[in-house]
Amino acid sequence: MTQTVPPRGQSFEHGLDQSDKTVAAFKSKKRGLLGTIQHGLHGNPTMVPVIVLLLSVAVFGLVAGGKFFSAFNLTLIMQQVSIIGMLAAAQSLIILTAGIDLSVAAIMVLMSVIAGNLAVYMGVPAPIALLISFAGGTGAGLLNGFLVTKVKLPPFITTLGTWSIFYALNLWLSGAQSIRSQDIDKFAPLLKFFGNTITVGNARLTYGSVLMVVVFLVLWYLLNKTAWGRHVYAVGDDKEAAELAGIRTDRTLLSVYGLAGLVCAIAAWASIGRVGSISPQAFYEANLHSITAVVIGGISLFGGRGSILGALFGALIVGVFQSGLRLANVDVLWQVFAIGWLIIIAVAIDQWIRKVSA
């Protein structure tokens, strides 16, 4: 059988010379101004609270005049948001994992009561009492994490239940009685350390305000510069995909809840200095205020998106609104009204920005 050999120099692909050589391409939809802004904010979600904060400062500066920009008022805002800011930092950790924690304020108050009882009434050295409260806060957070990861309860239901448990324990341990400032000064003055102030001219900055900034910076580093932080964002964005990628999601969630509990215990120490005494009924609405700061700060309630620094800006925005409206002689009722609209607008903006990923 004779086989035909192609002529020398002929290629089996010689027919491709006449084929269509155009490259497949997808039509790209041209973005308008709104689309460009939407994509920019999606990539930099912290820009929204920063812009709102700057606009708020400018507006209230014009409305309230020089009083608003006084060093005393600006540092007073920092003092007023310091505790809510730290609770917002703890809340941010949970919300980044697509959860929510309704027990952060209850953990904080319970740990302050434990530290106060140990140091003031039981004679335990204040440093040891504080360490015990830190361990207790971490344990409370781990309890929440265990119920979420092992018992598979929804975070909302879990922390709603533990909020009631921690609040009841708080009233039982304290006997519904406050620990007076004089007793703290006499037996455990270290508990009020973060209430001390640094005075520069008319500005008075408490150590608690400095602590709040330090807490945010440490958490920002952990979330943005470590593998653990990348795992937290991955779990919040898509837990199933994170598991397929080899991330131990339950361990990550447990560590997040434990760290959030520790931050609440640190906030408990600062709250004693801020208030001057230890009250079992203090900061009753702080849970909602912490969520408000997180939402206004541009952290998505659906998890996996946002910067923890946004919660700091969110807390400052609330403080600026309250201070500006108060200096403008606006009734407290309308201050709450304005904050409510601020929350709704913040969530609406978050939903609009999320359409980019969809």
mmCIF file of C-alpha atoms in Angstrom:
data_model
loop_
_atom_site.group_PDB
_atom_site.id
_atom_site.type_symbol
_atom_site.label_atom_id
_atom_site.label_comp_id
_atom_site.label_asym_id
_atom_site.label_seq_id
_atom_site.Cartn_x
_atom_site.Cartn_y
_atom_site.Cartn_z
ATOM 1 C CA MET A 1 0.000 0.000 0.000
ATOM 2 C CA THR A 2 1.463 3.291 -1.101
ATOM 3 C CA GLN A 3 1.346 6.245 1.377
ATOM 4 C CA THR A 4 1.234 9.776 -0.023
ATOM 5 C CA VAL A 5 3.932 11.960 1.465
ATOM 6 C CA PRO A 6 3.201 15.718 1.565
ATOM 7 C CA PRO A 7 5.587 17.886 -0.445
ATOM 8 C CA ARG A 8 8.703 19.128 1.318
ATOM 9 C CA GLY A 9 8.068 22.253 3.399
ATOM 10 C CA GLN A 10 4.312 21.634 3.488
ATOM 11 C CA SER A 11 2.770 21.756 6.995
ATOM 12 C CA PHE A 12 -0.293 19.915 8.129
ATOM 13 C CA GLU A 13 -1.495 23.270 9.504
ATOM 14 C CA HIS A 14 -1.100 25.076 6.198
ATOM 15 C CA GLY A 15 -4.883 25.474 6.013
ATOM 16 C CA LEU A 16 -4.856 27.673 9.102
ATOM 17 C CA ASP A 17 -3.255 30.469 7.112
ATOM 18 C CA GLN A 18 -6.648 31.302 5.685
ATOM 19 C CA SER A 19 -8.510 30.987 9.012
ATOM 20 C CA ASP A 20 -9.987 33.878 11.015
ATOM 21 C CA LYS A 21 -7.340 35.259 13.341
ATOM 22 C CA THR A 22 -9.505 37.676 15.336
ATOM 23 C CA VAL A 23 -9.204 37.239 19.119
ATOM 24 C CA ALA A 24 -12.328 36.667 21.167
ATOM 25 C CA ALA A 25 -13.164 39.608 23.391
ATOM 26 C CA PHE A 26 -15.875 40.518 25.868
ATOM 27 C CA LYS A 27 -17.750 43.741 25.507
ATOM 28 C CA SER A 28 -17.000 45.979 28.466
ATOM 29 C CA LYS A 29 -19.763 48.200 29.709
ATOM 30 C CA LYS A 30 -18.601 51.763 30.016
ATOM 31 C CA ARG A 31 -18.942 53.051 33.578
ATOM 32 C CA GLY A 32 -20.462 56.384 34.314
ATOM 33 C CA LEU A 33 -19.502 58.653 37.188
ATOM 34 C CA LEU A 34 -21.752 56.786 39.653
ATOM 35 C CA GLY A 35 -20.378 53.421 38.535
ATOM 36 C CA THR A 36 -16.797 54.625 38.969
ATOM 37 C CA ILE A 37 -17.590 55.882 42.481
ATOM 38 C CA GLN A 38 -19.340 52.592 43.285
ATOM 39 C CA HIS A 39 -16.339 50.517 42.213
ATOM 40 C CA GLY A 40 -13.945 52.826 44.060
ATOM 41 C CA LEU A 41 -15.900 52.546 47.314
ATOM 42 C CA HIS A 42 -16.156 48.778 46.907
ATOM 43 C CA GLY A 43 -12.373 48.562 46.823
ATOM 44 C CA ASN A 44 -11.947 51.083 49.665
ATOM 45 C CA PRO A 45 -14.971 50.746 51.985
ATOM 46 C CA THR A 46 -13.316 52.850 54.706
ATOM 47 C CA MET A 47 -13.563 55.903 52.465
ATOM 48 C CA VAL A 48 -17.313 56.195 53.149
ATOM 49 C CA PRO A 49 -17.018 56.792 56.934
ATOM 50 C CA VAL A 50 -13.967 59.019 56.411
ATOM 51 C CA ILE A 51 -15.905 61.238 53.997
ATOM 52 C CA VAL A 52 -18.953 61.294 56.303
ATOM 53 C CA LEU A 53 -16.743 62.171 59.289
ATOM 54 C CA LEU A 54 -15.068 65.065 57.459
ATOM 55 C CA LEU A 55 -18.415 66.398 56.200
ATOM 56 C CA SER A 56 -19.925 66.095 59.701
ATOM 57 C CA VAL A 57 -17.050 68.016 61.250
ATOM 58 C CA ALA A 58 -17.326 70.735 58.590
ATOM 59 C CA VAL A 59 -21.120 71.085 58.918
ATOM 60 C CA PHE A 60 -21.230 71.129 62.713
ATOM 61 C CA GLY A 61 -18.249 73.449 62.765
ATOM 62 C CA LEU A 62 -20.297 75.946 60.738
ATOM 63 C CA VAL A 63 -23.481 75.390 62.763
ATOM 64 C CA ALA A 64 -22.001 75.366 66.254
ATOM 65 C CA GLY A 65 -19.178 77.814 65.589
ATOM 66 C CA GLY A 66 -15.855 77.972 67.406
ATOM 67 C CA LYS A 67 -17.092 75.950 70.386
ATOM 68 C CA PHE A 68 -17.147 72.799 68.290
ATOM 69 C CA PHE A 69 -13.527 73.164 67.148
ATOM 70 C CA SER A 70 -12.223 73.943 70.627
ATOM 71 C CA ALA A 71 -9.544 71.562 71.868
ATOM 72 C CA PHE A 72 -11.680 70.794 74.918
ATOM 73 C CA ASN A 73 -14.697 69.707 72.848
ATOM 74 C CA LEU A 74 -12.722 67.617 70.359
ATOM 75 C CA THR A 75 -10.932 65.714 73.122
ATOM 76 C CA LEU A 76 -14.237 65.362 74.984
ATOM 77 C CA ILE A 77 -15.636 63.555 71.929
ATOM 78 C CA MET A 78 -12.692 61.137 72.092
ATOM 79 C CA GLN A 79 -13.381 60.481 75.781
ATOM 80 C CA GLN A 80 -17.087 59.898 75.201
ATOM 81 C CA VAL A 81 -16.600 57.348 72.413
ATOM 82 C CA SER A 82 -13.650 55.491 73.959
ATOM 83 C CA ILE A 83 -15.682 52.686 75.579
ATOM 84 C CA ILE A 84 -18.179 52.302 72.734
ATOM 85 C CA GLY A 85 -15.225 52.379 70.341
ATOM 86 C CA MET A 86 -13.541 49.406 72.025
ATOM 87 C CA LEU A 87 -16.811 47.471 72.083
ATOM 88 C CA ALA A 88 -17.193 48.317 68.395
ATOM 89 C CA ALA A 89 -13.721 46.849 67.796
ATOM 90 C CA ALA A 90 -14.846 43.576 69.429
ATOM 91 C CA GLN A 91 -18.116 43.686 67.494
ATOM 92 C CA SER A 92 -16.232 44.251 64.226
ATOM 93 C CA LEU A 93 -14.303 41.011 64.668
ATOM 94 C CA ILE A 94 -17.558 39.055 64.910
ATOM 95 C CA ILE A 95 -19.348 40.889 62.091
ATOM 96 C CA LEU A 96 -16.398 40.359 59.736
ATOM 97 C CA THR A 97 -17.118 36.618 60.085
ATOM 98 C CA ALA A 98 -20.782 37.235 59.096
ATOM 99 C CA GLY A 99 -21.922 36.916 62.713
ATOM 100 C CA ILE A 100 -23.140 39.337 65.350
ATOM 101 C CA ASP A 101 -22.564 39.570 69.112
ATOM 102 C CA LEU A 102 -25.321 40.964 71.326
ATOM 103 C CA SER A 103 -23.388 40.163 74.504
ATOM 104 C CA VAL A 104 -20.331 42.443 74.214
ATOM 105 C CA ALA A 105 -21.602 45.027 76.711
ATOM 106 C CA ALA A 106 -22.780 42.339 79.143
ATOM 107 C CA ILE A 107 -19.324 40.707 79.045
ATOM 108 C CA MET A 108 -17.686 44.087 79.658
ATOM 109 C CA VAL A 109 -19.865 44.983 82.657
ATOM 110 C CA LEU A 110 -19.574 41.466 84.126
ATOM 111 C CA MET A 111 -15.772 41.597 83.939
ATOM 112 C CA SER A 112 -15.704 45.014 85.613
ATOM 113 C CA VAL A 113 -17.869 43.650 88.427
ATOM 114 C CA ILE A 114 -15.601 40.602 88.812
ATOM 115 C CA ALA A 115 -12.440 42.736 88.917
ATOM 116 C CA GLY A 116 -14.046 45.161 91.362
ATOM 117 C CA ASN A 117 -15.317 42.479 93.738
ATOM 118 C CA LEU A 118 -11.978 40.681 93.756
ATOM 119 C CA ALA A 119 -9.845 43.789 94.267
ATOM 120 C CA VAL A 120 -12.092 45.874 96.550
ATOM 121 C CA TYR A 121 -14.054 43.352 98.624
ATOM 122 C CA MET A 122 -11.887 40.213 98.606
ATOM 123 C CA GLY A 123 -8.439 41.797 98.935
ATOM 124 C CA VAL A 124 -7.018 40.286 95.750
ATOM 125 C CA PRO A 125 -4.177 42.451 94.350
ATOM 126 C CA ALA A 126 -5.533 44.618 91.536
ATOM 127 C CA PRO A 127 -3.150 43.257 88.836
ATOM 128 C CA ILE A 128 -4.249 39.687 89.581
ATOM 129 C CA ALA A 129 -7.917 40.733 89.654
ATOM 130 C CA LEU A 130 -7.489 42.304 86.228
ATOM 131 C CA LEU A 131 -5.783 39.202 84.837
ATOM 132 C CA ILE A 132 -8.662 37.077 86.125
ATOM 133 C CA SER A 133 -11.139 39.412 84.444
ATOM 134 C CA PHE A 134 -9.163 39.161 81.173
ATOM 135 C CA ALA A 135 -9.321 35.362 81.405
ATOM 136 C CA GLY A 136 -13.027 35.566 82.204
ATOM 137 C CA GLY A 137 -13.710 37.791 79.200
ATOM 138 C CA THR A 138 -11.805 35.434 76.914
ATOM 139 C CA GLY A 139 -13.718 32.486 78.381
ATOM 140 C CA ALA A 140 -17.056 34.206 77.826
ATOM 141 C CA GLY A 141 -16.116 34.854 74.205
ATOM 142 C CA LEU A 142 -15.009 31.233 73.765
ATOM 143 C CA LEU A 143 -18.359 30.079 75.164
ATOM 144 C CA ASN A 144 -20.106 32.061 72.442
ATOM 145 C CA GLY A 145 -17.716 30.632 69.865
ATOM 146 C CA PHE A 146 -18.274 27.050 71.089
ATOM 147 C CA LEU A 147 -22.044 27.395 70.815
ATOM 148 C CA VAL A 148 -21.720 28.813 67.296
ATOM 149 C CA THR A 149 -19.126 26.375 65.928
ATOM 150 C CA LYS A 150 -19.836 23.108 67.766
ATOM 151 C CA VAL A 151 -23.510 23.304 68.705
ATOM 152 C CA LYS A 152 -24.194 25.071 65.369
ATOM 153 C CA LEU A 153 -26.469 27.754 66.833
ATOM 154 C CA PRO A 154 -26.928 31.017 64.899
ATOM 155 C CA PRO A 155 -24.734 33.814 66.330
ATOM 156 C CA PHE A 156 -27.749 36.080 66.866
ATOM 157 C CA ILE A 157 -29.628 33.521 68.988
ATOM 158 C CA THR A 158 -26.461 32.398 70.789
ATOM 159 C CA THR A 159 -25.387 35.853 71.917
ATOM 160 C CA LEU A 160 -28.957 36.912 72.698
ATOM 161 C CA GLY A 161 -29.070 34.010 75.151
ATOM 162 C CA THR A 162 -25.622 34.620 76.631
ATOM 163 C CA TRP A 163 -26.433 38.324 76.981
ATOM 164 C CA SER A 164 -29.229 37.369 79.394
ATOM 165 C CA ILE A 165 -26.967 34.866 81.183
ATOM 166 C CA PHE A 166 -24.096 37.326 81.635
ATOM 167 C CA TYR A 167 -26.439 40.103 82.722
ATOM 168 C CA ALA A 168 -28.060 37.842 85.342
ATOM 169 C CA LEU A 169 -24.624 36.762 86.630
ATOM 170 C CA ASN A 170 -23.642 40.413 86.783
ATOM 171 C CA LEU A 171 -26.628 41.280 89.008
ATOM 172 C CA TRP A 172 -26.054 38.182 91.173
ATOM 173 C CA LEU A 173 -22.354 38.836 91.772
ATOM 174 C CA SER A 174 -22.878 42.535 92.471
ATOM 175 C CA GLY A 175 -26.082 42.167 94.465
ATOM 176 C CA ALA A 176 -27.366 44.923 92.140
ATOM 177 C CA GLN A 177 -25.121 47.313 94.102
ATOM 178 C CA SER A 178 -22.470 49.658 92.706
ATOM 179 C CA ILE A 179 -18.905 49.804 93.976
ATOM 180 C CA ARG A 180 -18.263 53.370 95.044
ATOM 181 C CA SER A 181 -15.471 55.521 93.675
ATOM 182 C CA GLN A 182 -14.104 56.123 97.189
ATOM 183 C CA ASP A 183 -13.747 52.386 97.817
ATOM 184 C CA ILE A 184 -11.918 51.884 94.540
ATOM 185 C CA ASP A 185 -9.565 54.761 95.351
ATOM 186 C CA LYS A 186 -8.852 53.247 98.771
ATOM 187 C CA PHE A 187 -8.382 49.563 97.915
ATOM 188 C CA ALA A 188 -7.641 49.317 94.175
ATOM 189 C CA PRO A 189 -6.735 52.644 92.531
ATOM 190 C CA LEU A 190 -5.174 50.759 89.593
ATOM 191 C CA LEU A 191 -8.697 49.951 88.387
ATOM 192 C CA LYS A 192 -9.194 53.663 87.592
ATOM 193 C CA PHE A 193 -5.883 54.047 85.757
ATOM 194 C CA PHE A 194 -7.441 54.721 82.349
ATOM 195 C CA GLY A 195 -9.463 57.574 83.792
ATOM 196 C CA ASN A 196 -6.271 59.616 84.281
ATOM 197 C CA THR A 197 -5.829 62.472 81.842
ATOM 198 C CA ILE A 198 -3.079 64.053 79.794
ATOM 199 C CA THR A 199 -3.548 67.826 79.703
ATOM 200 C CA VAL A 200 -2.103 69.915 76.889
ATOM 201 C CA GLY A 201 -3.439 73.462 76.959
ATOM 202 C CA ASN A 202 -7.230 73.193 76.960
ATOM 203 C CA ALA A 203 -7.156 69.650 75.651
ATOM 204 C CA ARG A 204 -7.694 66.820 78.131
ATOM 205 C CA LEU A 205 -7.114 63.349 76.750
ATOM 206 C CA THR A 206 -7.706 60.318 78.955
ATOM 207 C CA TYR A 207 -5.515 57.238 78.890
ATOM 208 C CA GLY A 208 -8.681 55.382 77.922
ATOM 209 C CA SER A 209 -8.873 57.324 74.655
ATOM 210 C CA VAL A 210 -5.266 56.404 73.877
ATOM 211 C CA LEU A 211 -6.028 52.755 74.735
ATOM 212 C CA MET A 212 -8.930 52.750 72.266
ATOM 213 C CA VAL A 213 -6.657 53.875 69.423
ATOM 214 C CA VAL A 214 -4.009 51.298 70.391
ATOM 215 C CA VAL A 215 -6.611 48.492 70.412
ATOM 216 C CA PHE A 216 -7.761 49.437 66.911
ATOM 217 C CA LEU A 217 -4.217 49.615 65.564
ATOM 218 C CA VAL A 218 -3.282 46.209 67.018
ATOM 219 C CA LEU A 219 -6.423 44.595 65.583
ATOM 220 C CA TRP A 220 -5.854 46.287 62.215
ATOM 221 C CA TYR A 221 -2.369 44.780 62.095
ATOM 222 C CA LEU A 222 -3.653 41.313 62.985
ATOM 223 C CA LEU A 223 -6.397 41.462 60.354
ATOM 224 C CA ASN A 224 -4.294 42.909 57.539
ATOM 225 C CA LYS A 225 -0.757 41.641 58.088
ATOM 226 C CA THR A 226 -1.185 38.067 59.326
ATOM 227 C CA ALA A 227 -2.452 34.800 57.873
ATOM 228 C CA TRP A 228 -5.004 34.660 60.688
ATOM 229 C CA GLY A 229 -6.512 37.939 59.483
ATOM 230 C CA ARG A 230 -6.798 36.641 55.916
ATOM 231 C CA HIS A 231 -8.564 33.562 57.273
ATOM 232 C CA VAL A 232 -11.044 35.756 59.162
ATOM 233 C CA TYR A 233 -11.981 37.617 55.970
ATOM 234 C CA ALA A 234 -12.187 34.362 54.013
ATOM 235 C CA VAL A 235 -14.545 32.785 56.561
ATOM 236 C CA GLY A 236 -16.753 35.866 56.544
ATOM 237 C CA ASP A 237 -16.887 36.038 52.760
ATOM 238 C CA ASP A 238 -17.691 32.353 52.135
ATOM 239 C CA LYS A 239 -17.226 29.778 54.893
ATOM 240 C CA GLU A 240 -17.705 26.754 52.597
ATOM 241 C CA ALA A 241 -15.139 28.034 50.107
ATOM 242 C CA ALA A 242 -12.732 28.738 52.979
ATOM 243 C CA GLU A 243 -13.080 25.134 54.160
ATOM 244 C CA LEU A 244 -12.387 23.842 50.648
ATOM 245 C CA ALA A 245 -9.264 26.033 50.605
ATOM 246 C CA GLY A 246 -7.981 24.211 53.690
ATOM 247 C CA ILE A 247 -8.810 26.851 56.315
ATOM 248 C CA ARG A 248 -9.890 25.434 59.667
ATOM 249 C CA THR A 249 -12.972 27.597 59.903
ATOM 250 C CA ASP A 250 -14.202 26.458 63.318
ATOM 251 C CA ARG A 251 -10.810 27.137 64.886
ATOM 252 C CA THR A 252 -10.731 30.576 63.243
ATOM 253 C CA LEU A 253 -14.212 31.412 64.541
ATOM 254 C CA LEU A 254 -13.326 30.240 68.055
ATOM 255 C CA SER A 255 -10.237 32.462 68.069
ATOM 256 C CA VAL A 256 -12.287 35.431 66.837
ATOM 257 C CA TYR A 257 -14.898 35.067 69.583
ATOM 258 C CA GLY A 258 -12.204 34.540 72.214
ATOM 259 C CA LEU A 259 -10.301 37.654 71.092
ATOM 260 C CA ALA A 260 -13.532 39.672 71.065
ATOM 261 C CA GLY A 261 -14.160 38.603 74.665
ATOM 262 C CA LEU A 262 -10.647 39.684 75.651
ATOM 263 C CA VAL A 263 -11.194 43.103 74.049
ATOM 264 C CA CYS A 264 -14.436 43.433 76.051
ATOM 265 C CA ALA A 265 -12.503 42.671 79.253
ATOM 266 C CA ILE A 266 -9.927 45.345 78.392
ATOM 267 C CA ALA A 267 -12.817 47.756 77.762
ATOM 268 C CA ALA A 268 -14.145 46.816 81.224
ATOM 269 C CA TRP A 269 -10.944 48.097 82.832
ATOM 270 C CA ALA A 270 -11.155 51.319 80.832
ATOM 271 C CA SER A 271 -14.857 51.738 81.698
ATOM 272 C CA ILE A 272 -14.066 51.820 85.416
ATOM 273 C CA GLY A 273 -11.766 54.792 84.858
ATOM 274 C CA ARG A 274 -14.293 56.441 82.552
ATOM 275 C CA VAL A 275 -17.262 56.187 84.947
ATOM 276 C CA GLY A 276 -15.269 56.375 88.196
ATOM 277 C CA SER A 277 -17.277 53.580 89.812
ATOM 278 C CA ILE A 278 -18.511 50.077 88.981
ATOM 279 C CA SER A 279 -22.222 49.831 88.284
ATOM 280 C CA PRO A 280 -23.910 46.569 87.268
ATOM 281 C CA GLN A 281 -26.446 48.534 85.237
ATOM 282 C CA ALA A 282 -24.010 50.734 83.329
ATOM 283 C CA PHE A 283 -23.734 50.689 79.525
ATOM 284 C CA TYR A 284 -27.083 48.912 79.151
ATOM 285 C CA GLU A 285 -27.527 50.082 75.531
ATOM 286 C CA ALA A 286 -23.876 49.744 74.559
ATOM 287 C CA ASN A 287 -24.588 46.632 72.435
ATOM 288 C CA LEU A 288 -26.713 48.643 70.026
ATOM 289 C CA HIS A 289 -24.257 51.539 70.069
ATOM 290 C CA SER A 290 -21.381 49.216 69.142
ATOM 291 C CA ILE A 291 -23.360 47.790 66.213
ATOM 292 C CA THR A 292 -24.235 51.342 65.160
ATOM 293 C CA ALA A 293 -20.551 52.310 65.049
ATOM 294 C CA VAL A 294 -19.677 49.203 63.013
ATOM 295 C CA VAL A 295 -22.478 49.726 60.483
ATOM 296 C CA ILE A 296 -21.773 53.438 60.046
ATOM 297 C CA GLY A 297 -18.089 52.528 59.739
ATOM 298 C CA GLY A 298 -18.725 50.652 56.501
ATOM 299 C CA ILE A 299 -18.194 47.081 57.730
ATOM 300 C CA SER A 300 -20.676 44.854 55.906
ATOM 301 C CA LEU A 301 -23.209 43.019 58.071
ATOM 302 C CA PHE A 302 -22.901 40.140 55.595
ATOM 303 C CA GLY A 303 -19.241 39.618 56.539
ATOM 304 C CA GLY A 304 -15.958 39.497 54.685
ATOM 305 C CA ARG A 305 -15.717 43.177 53.733
ATOM 306 C CA GLY A 306 -14.618 46.340 55.497
ATOM 307 C CA SER A 307 -11.770 47.634 57.612
ATOM 308 C CA ILE A 308 -11.809 47.574 61.399
ATOM 309 C CA LEU A 309 -10.610 51.186 61.320
ATOM 310 C CA GLY A 310 -14.012 51.975 59.834
ATOM 311 C CA ALA A 311 -15.580 51.111 63.198
ATOM 312 C CA LEU A 312 -13.315 53.715 64.832
ATOM 313 C CA PHE A 313 -14.488 56.314 62.320
ATOM 314 C CA GLY A 314 -18.075 55.158 62.872
ATOM 315 C CA ALA A 315 -17.787 55.699 66.628
ATOM 316 C CA LEU A 316 -16.277 59.142 66.014
ATOM 317 C CA ILE A 317 -19.121 60.017 63.611
ATOM 318 C CA VAL A 318 -21.689 59.204 66.294
ATOM 319 C CA GLY A 319 -19.703 61.283 68.810
ATOM 320 C CA VAL A 320 -19.450 64.204 66.380
ATOM 321 C CA PHE A 321 -23.198 64.090 65.664
ATOM 322 C CA GLN A 322 -24.098 64.015 69.355
ATOM 323 C CA SER A 323 -21.673 66.791 70.238
ATOM 324 C CA GLY A 324 -22.628 69.005 67.281
ATOM 325 C CA LEU A 325 -26.358 68.622 67.827
ATOM 326 C CA ARG A 326 -25.953 69.271 71.549
ATOM 327 C CA LEU A 327 -23.960 72.458 70.931
ATOM 328 C CA ALA A 328 -26.649 73.510 68.437
ATOM 329 C CA ASN A 329 -29.205 73.101 71.264
ATOM 330 C CA VAL A 330 -31.029 70.256 69.515
ATOM 331 C CA ASP A 331 -33.215 68.171 71.817
ATOM 332 C CA VAL A 332 -31.898 64.705 72.761
ATOM 333 C CA LEU A 333 -34.967 63.171 71.103
ATOM 334 C CA TRP A 334 -33.926 64.540 67.714
ATOM 335 C CA GLN A 335 -30.326 63.473 68.287
ATOM 336 C CA VAL A 336 -31.525 59.860 68.528
ATOM 337 C CA PHE A 337 -33.733 60.495 65.483
ATOM 338 C CA ALA A 338 -30.723 61.684 63.462
ATOM 339 C CA ILE A 339 -28.560 58.703 64.498
ATOM 340 C CA GLY A 340 -31.366 56.356 63.434
ATOM 341 C CA TRP A 341 -31.430 57.834 59.935
ATOM 342 C CA LEU A 342 -27.654 57.674 59.830
ATOM 343 C CA ILE A 343 -27.813 53.896 60.420
ATOM 344 C CA ILE A 344 -30.412 53.375 57.684
ATOM 345 C CA ILE A 345 -28.426 55.446 55.185
ATOM 346 C CA ALA A 346 -25.205 53.575 56.060
ATOM 347 C CA VAL A 347 -26.818 50.167 55.429
ATOM 348 C CA ALA A 348 -28.373 51.433 52.172
ATOM 349 C CA ILE A 349 -24.944 52.607 50.971
ATOM 350 C CA ASP A 350 -23.456 49.229 51.898
ATOM 351 C CA GLN A 351 -26.134 47.419 49.876
ATOM 352 C CA TRP A 352 -25.486 49.706 46.898
ATOM 353 C CA ILE A 353 -21.743 49.122 47.070
ATOM 354 C CA ARG A 354 -22.219 45.338 47.323
ATOM 355 C CA LYS A 355 -23.965 45.317 43.924
ATOM 356 C CA VAL A 356 -20.480 45.559 42.363
ATOM 357 C CA SER A 357 -19.586 42.061 43.589
ATOM 358 C CA ALA A 358 -22.932 40.760 42.361
#
